[in-house]
XYZ file of C-alpha atoms in Angstrom:
435
model
C -35.338 9.775 37.062
C -36.945 12.447 39.199
C -39.826 14.047 37.339
C -41.960 16.901 38.679
C -45.712 17.083 38.188
C -45.273 20.204 36.035
C -42.786 18.411 33.781
C -45.118 15.456 33.375
C -48.017 17.733 32.429
C -45.827 19.444 29.824
C -44.848 16.074 28.361
C -48.429 14.856 28.239
C -49.595 18.085 26.619
C -46.844 17.867 24.015
C -47.979 14.373 23.122
C -51.582 15.484 22.789
C -52.598 13.150 25.599
C -54.630 15.760 27.462
C -56.470 16.759 24.308
C -57.671 13.253 23.444
C -61.274 13.052 22.193
C -64.035 11.253 24.083
C -64.785 7.570 23.431
C -67.187 6.729 20.620
C -70.803 6.030 21.605
C -73.740 4.273 19.928
C -75.311 6.224 17.043
C -78.785 7.747 17.360
C -80.394 4.827 15.538
C -78.970 2.439 18.121
C -76.410 0.788 15.806
C -73.187 -0.199 17.491
C -70.156 1.827 16.568
C -66.643 0.352 16.367
C -64.963 0.086 19.785
C -63.329 3.366 20.823
C -59.831 3.757 19.497
C -57.342 3.887 22.364
C -55.458 7.143 22.781
C -52.425 6.158 20.736
C -50.343 9.009 22.140
C -51.146 7.875 25.679
C -50.238 4.300 24.826
C -47.005 5.476 23.216
C -46.103 7.543 26.269
C -46.717 4.613 28.615
C -44.663 2.268 26.434
C -41.793 4.775 26.209
C -41.713 5.397 29.943
C -42.008 1.676 30.673
C -39.083 0.863 28.372
C -36.924 3.413 30.207
C -37.774 1.947 33.597
C -37.356 -1.619 32.382
C -33.813 -0.632 31.390
C -33.300 0.903 34.838
C -34.619 -2.287 36.436
C -32.233 -4.428 34.383
C -29.279 -2.252 35.355
C -30.026 -1.714 39.048
C -31.777 -4.980 39.964
C -31.271 -7.828 37.509
C -27.595 -7.289 36.662
C -26.332 -7.096 40.294
C -28.440 -10.106 41.281
C -27.246 -12.235 38.360
C -23.616 -11.292 39.046
C -23.851 -12.212 42.740
C -25.693 -15.456 42.036
C -23.046 -16.416 39.457
C -20.351 -15.978 42.117
C -22.251 -18.123 44.619
C -22.876 -20.777 41.946
C -19.170 -20.825 41.093
C -18.298 -21.340 44.760
C -20.896 -24.117 45.061
C -19.575 -25.897 41.960
C -16.020 -25.618 43.275
C -17.160 -27.189 46.547
C -18.729 -30.086 44.673
C -15.611 -30.700 42.606
C -13.368 -30.606 45.689
C -15.512 -33.143 47.535
C -15.860 -35.335 44.453
C -12.076 -35.424 44.050
C -11.656 -36.231 47.747
C -14.025 -39.210 47.889
C -12.834 -40.517 44.530
C -9.225 -40.475 45.720
C -10.043 -42.743 48.670
C -12.133 -45.099 46.506
C -15.511 -44.498 48.194
C -17.928 -45.503 45.418
C -21.183 -44.566 47.169
C -20.033 -41.035 47.985
C -18.485 -40.636 44.554
C -21.838 -41.409 42.948
C -23.663 -39.008 45.293
C -21.290 -36.118 44.573
C -21.323 -36.867 40.858
C -25.124 -36.829 40.867
C -25.125 -33.537 42.763
C -22.754 -32.023 40.198
C -25.042 -33.078 37.345
C -28.202 -31.981 39.167
C -26.815 -28.535 39.991
C -25.533 -28.021 36.449
C -29.115 -28.426 35.267
C -31.171 -26.851 38.089
C -28.804 -24.016 39.083
C -30.295 -24.280 42.579
C -30.442 -26.598 45.556
C -33.468 -28.662 46.682
C -35.945 -27.090 49.062
C -35.169 -29.827 51.580
C -32.205 -32.170 51.995
C -32.602 -35.911 51.891
C -31.760 -37.514 55.227
C -29.158 -39.743 53.511
C -27.205 -36.798 52.040
C -23.567 -36.562 53.251
C -22.922 -34.043 56.029
C -20.528 -32.133 53.781
C -23.232 -31.767 51.116
C -25.770 -30.533 53.671
C -23.261 -27.940 54.861
C -22.497 -26.844 51.299
C -26.202 -26.421 50.606
C -26.699 -24.539 53.872
C -24.000 -22.090 52.776
C -25.724 -21.684 49.408
C -29.058 -20.945 51.085
C -27.516 -18.386 53.412
C -25.808 -16.614 50.517
C -28.952 -16.727 48.362
C -31.056 -15.335 51.185
C -28.634 -12.417 51.397
C -28.688 -11.593 47.692
C -32.459 -12.160 47.484
C -32.905 -9.598 50.261
C -30.649 -7.172 48.415
C -32.600 -7.725 45.188
C -35.916 -7.127 46.972
C -34.649 -3.814 48.358
C -33.353 -2.716 44.949
C -36.614 -3.809 43.320
C -38.669 -1.820 45.817
C -36.542 1.263 45.239
C -36.917 1.178 41.444
C -40.637 0.406 41.644
C -41.219 3.290 44.054
C -39.489 5.788 41.763
C -41.303 4.465 38.687
C -44.640 4.516 40.485
C -44.088 8.145 41.490
C -43.802 9.122 37.825
C -46.974 7.213 36.925
C -48.857 8.527 39.968
C -48.106 12.123 39.012
C -49.290 11.456 35.456
C -52.443 9.787 36.784
C -53.225 12.811 38.993
C -52.645 15.277 36.157
C -54.908 13.334 33.802
C -57.652 12.997 36.418
C -57.583 16.719 37.175
C -58.182 17.389 33.474
C -61.024 14.856 33.391
C -59.113 12.443 31.153
C -60.569 9.527 33.117
C -59.944 6.748 30.574
C -56.322 7.803 30.153
C -55.915 8.010 33.924
C -57.337 4.490 34.250
C -54.835 3.319 31.637
C -51.989 4.716 33.731
C -53.464 3.205 36.908
C -53.630 -0.190 35.206
C -49.954 0.121 34.356
C -49.165 1.017 37.980
C -51.019 -2.089 39.180
C -49.220 -4.273 36.647
C -45.778 -3.014 37.660
C -46.508 -3.352 41.378
C -47.818 -6.901 40.961
C -44.879 -7.939 38.800
C -42.068 -6.334 40.808
C -43.241 -6.251 44.415
C -44.717 -9.762 44.574
C -42.017 -11.574 42.580
C -41.346 -14.922 44.312
C -37.848 -15.513 45.606
C -35.679 -18.188 44.064
C -34.440 -19.799 47.238
C -35.891 -20.994 50.513
C -33.890 -21.372 53.727
C -34.557 -24.972 54.726
C -32.402 -27.827 55.896
C -33.262 -31.487 56.318
C -36.699 -33.021 56.749
C -37.774 -34.165 60.227
C -40.824 -36.136 61.190
C -44.116 -34.354 61.659
C -47.158 -35.626 63.549
C -49.269 -37.865 61.344
C -52.758 -36.853 60.304
C -52.308 -33.277 61.453
C -55.583 -31.387 61.190
C -55.769 -29.043 58.237
C -55.783 -25.343 59.006
C -58.465 -23.089 57.612
C -55.959 -21.532 55.194
C -54.835 -24.939 53.951
C -58.433 -26.022 53.505
C -59.044 -23.042 51.241
C -55.882 -23.464 49.161
C -55.637 -26.695 47.125
C -51.832 -26.413 46.941
C -51.464 -26.246 50.719
C -53.953 -29.091 51.080
C -52.165 -31.335 48.577
C -48.620 -31.015 49.958
C -47.723 -33.963 52.188
C -48.031 -37.750 52.122
C -51.245 -39.486 51.046
C -52.248 -43.144 51.399
C -53.749 -44.276 48.070
C -55.879 -47.372 47.521
C -57.033 -48.655 44.146
C -60.230 -50.705 44.667
C -59.951 -52.274 41.215
C -56.697 -54.136 41.781
C -56.174 -53.831 45.533
C -52.985 -51.773 45.240
C -52.168 -49.543 48.194
C -49.208 -47.244 48.672
C -48.150 -43.746 49.617
C -47.532 -40.740 47.427
C -45.700 -37.677 48.724
C -46.362 -34.309 47.107
C -43.540 -31.841 47.742
C -43.498 -28.064 47.916
C -41.253 -27.798 44.830
C -43.946 -29.225 42.530
C -42.635 -32.813 42.442
C -43.909 -36.067 43.942
C -42.676 -39.570 44.623
C -44.682 -42.787 44.890
C -43.943 -45.721 47.200
C -42.154 -48.589 45.434
C -42.077 -46.698 42.146
C -39.071 -45.306 40.334
C -38.700 -41.750 39.146
C -39.975 -38.346 40.205
C -43.247 -36.950 38.910
C -44.493 -33.386 38.681
C -47.750 -31.814 39.844
C -49.526 -28.504 39.240
C -52.886 -27.102 40.267
C -54.689 -26.113 37.063
C -58.162 -24.691 37.458
C -60.451 -27.200 39.162
C -57.978 -30.076 39.183
C -54.439 -31.204 39.937
C -52.452 -32.162 36.857
C -50.160 -35.109 37.676
C -47.358 -36.030 35.251
C -45.553 -39.330 35.916
C -41.904 -40.068 35.203
C -42.848 -42.237 32.213
C -44.701 -39.367 30.544
C -48.282 -40.459 31.313
C -50.651 -38.073 33.051
C -53.638 -38.045 35.382
C -55.878 -35.265 36.604
C -57.267 -35.238 40.150
C -60.495 -33.291 40.486
C -60.775 -30.791 43.334
C -61.691 -30.270 46.149
C -59.537 -32.518 48.345
C -60.580 -33.960 51.709
C -57.606 -35.013 53.859
C -59.790 -37.323 55.946
C -60.704 -39.440 52.961
C -61.814 -38.641 49.448
C -62.235 -40.398 46.135
C -59.806 -38.980 43.600
C -61.486 -38.988 40.217
C -58.655 -39.807 37.836
C -58.919 -38.605 34.235
C -58.511 -42.098 32.825
C -61.860 -43.157 34.289
C -60.531 -44.644 37.551
C -61.373 -43.753 41.134
C -58.706 -44.008 43.831
C -59.366 -43.559 47.530
C -56.925 -41.198 49.254
C -56.322 -40.305 52.901
C -53.709 -37.755 53.960
C -51.186 -39.236 56.390
C -48.719 -36.384 56.933
C -47.992 -32.767 56.040
C -44.237 -33.134 56.626
C -43.351 -32.277 53.044
C -45.027 -28.912 53.440
C -42.837 -27.849 56.322
C -39.199 -27.218 56.998
C -37.353 -27.568 60.297
C -36.482 -24.590 62.388
C -33.770 -24.300 65.036
C -33.069 -27.462 67.042
C -35.396 -29.588 64.922
C -38.570 -27.604 65.578
C -40.836 -27.813 62.559
C -41.942 -24.440 61.227
C -43.653 -23.290 58.013
C -41.380 -22.791 55.017
C -40.624 -19.178 54.166
C -42.106 -19.421 50.696
C -45.087 -21.624 49.890
C -46.990 -22.363 46.694
C -50.010 -20.642 48.249
C -48.084 -17.388 48.584
C -46.599 -17.725 45.122
C -49.986 -18.531 43.582
C -51.570 -15.431 45.116
C -48.778 -13.265 43.712
C -49.054 -14.903 40.284
C -52.809 -14.377 40.105
C -52.393 -10.692 40.998
C -49.693 -10.261 38.353
C -51.798 -12.092 35.771
C -54.819 -9.890 36.474
C -52.728 -6.727 36.226
C -51.150 -7.877 32.970
C -54.444 -8.599 31.196
C -56.680 -5.822 32.551
C -56.531 -2.946 30.079
C -54.425 -4.636 27.395
C -54.527 -5.548 23.711
C -53.165 -8.900 22.517
C -52.516 -10.325 19.079
C -54.787 -13.316 18.418
C -53.585 -16.237 16.293
C -55.750 -19.039 14.882
C -53.410 -21.795 15.985
C -51.179 -22.857 18.840
C -47.860 -21.402 17.661
C -48.284 -17.609 17.234
C -48.033 -17.909 13.448
C -49.927 -16.324 10.595
C -51.722 -13.007 10.338
C -53.022 -12.001 13.762
C -56.229 -10.269 14.766
C -56.507 -8.328 17.996
C -58.445 -8.876 21.201
C -58.713 -6.537 24.184
C -59.151 -7.459 27.836
C -60.975 -5.090 30.168
C -61.800 -5.010 33.854
C -64.627 -7.143 35.243
C -63.830 -9.951 32.803
C -64.994 -8.238 29.609
C -63.189 -8.976 26.337
C -63.786 -7.658 22.813
C -62.407 -8.864 19.476
C -61.449 -7.245 16.184
C -64.070 -9.364 14.431
C -66.832 -7.798 16.555
C -67.638 -10.526 19.082
C -67.763 -10.031 22.848
C -66.294 -12.589 25.242
C -65.700 -13.144 28.944
C -62.296 -13.891 30.475
C -61.311 -15.140 33.918
C -58.256 -16.470 35.746
C -58.699 -20.145 36.613
C -55.215 -20.869 37.980
C -52.001 -18.932 38.714
C -50.928 -19.532 35.105
C -54.116 -20.113 33.098
C -56.929 -17.907 31.795
C -60.276 -19.083 30.448
C -62.099 -17.332 27.573
C -65.789 -18.030 26.931
C -68.715 -16.551 25.039
C -68.759 -15.197 21.509
C -71.879 -14.843 19.369
C -72.636 -18.562 19.707
C -72.060 -18.529 23.441
C -70.233 -21.846 23.102
C -66.619 -20.708 22.701
C -64.260 -21.951 25.400
C -60.483 -21.681 25.393
C -57.953 -22.295 28.171
C -54.651 -20.486 27.634
C -51.451 -21.163 29.575
C -49.663 -17.844 30.117
C -45.916 -17.232 30.004
C -45.582 -14.065 32.111
C -41.970 -13.480 31.080
C -42.603 -13.598 27.334
C -46.159 -12.189 27.633
C -47.486 -15.001 25.479
C -50.178 -17.630 25.974
C -50.820 -20.946 24.270
C -53.449 -23.690 24.675
C -53.347 -25.343 28.094
C -52.692 -29.018 27.216
C -54.535 -30.246 30.310
C -57.717 -28.204 29.942
C -58.211 -26.938 26.388
C -60.678 -29.054 24.432
C -61.639 -26.770 21.525
C -59.701 -25.329 18.587
C -56.205 -24.132 19.401
C -55.650 -20.380 19.802
C -52.608 -18.419 20.967
C -52.055 -14.785 21.924
C -49.168 -12.338 22.352
C -49.197 -9.068 24.317
C -49.267 -5.956 22.114
C -49.894 -2.859 24.236
C -51.857 -1.191 27.020
C -55.372 0.112 26.346
C -58.194 1.512 28.436
C -59.425 -0.891 31.107
C -63.030 0.246 30.483
C -65.116 -1.859 28.065
C -66.351 -0.126 24.877
C -69.679 1.635 25.278
C -72.744 0.194 23.579
C -71.484 -3.398 23.477
C -73.265 -6.081 25.466
C -70.986 -8.443 27.357
């Protein structure tokens, strides 16, 4: 897909992109005009080029990765079956149950845990170590392929951006730049699916928090906390793990956690939920639980946030939620800046949609003529406020893969709204509209 600057200019000229009229401005009497209509030919060109490169990405990156991972998964499943048959044949009930559970877990998760439980059989630890080594290899190959495709795609967009800028088509050039940022954020910062870790070893208790951990609530949360409920005298430990799960002392089941905006959403195995308000203090803080209770918490260990290196030396895991969250926020910002979305009055993307457009610096404008403000409040949630009343407030949980967003069940308190990505537009807010 090598494209010269001259060829790109010819294509843009043929589409009428370089002859696009200026944006609309307020009339002489000061009345606001409708928001400027995006250059439809420019949008069409971007969508056409993007579709071509998405197909290239699927062929050169996704397909080889999926094929290699399927082979590794087949080998892993075969290893499980062989070991299950072996321990069953000798009548070892405990090992039979462990291998059976691993078979069922892998059939659902299609991956291995970030860390191995100390009680796992040696053969299972070795099988998982082989999986991690193989996955690290194919992840590295995927990253190299991804970088290659992105670089070639970016070259095409960069040449178009230069040509448009030289002809003073600034809004169209900004539209192309926004697309470049979106692609780079989505392809170059994609988190890997596997982490090379083995079994957990002990870490020094009450390790002082680093400055980075203090700034990142995910890094701060990971580890073991001593909880005390002053109302009933209960005290126990809760361990938050790097994979988004947690376990509680003397309690059955595995819960899930997620940082959402200014709180940690905690979902228990029985389906009930709590929300812990941020910030966290490892030396002792009162966790304000959403059900009106206050629990005292002191961090005892950060062992769950680390993985052992050679000869039992504890070292940071290769991929952390902090790194993933930074990448997700960048991708989310690139996706929304300079984009039009369909807007549905409800939670399920049904009915006749309106449109809303998201611009840089948090500006948002709607088809019904109201201006709003948008911001990213977590790696997967955006917040929309404003409107003519100034009281509108929606929290939308974004599915980056589907380019859809629905009400965040933990944060949204007003009427349900949902949105679906439609197309790229200028990242500049309409002139003459007060945000």
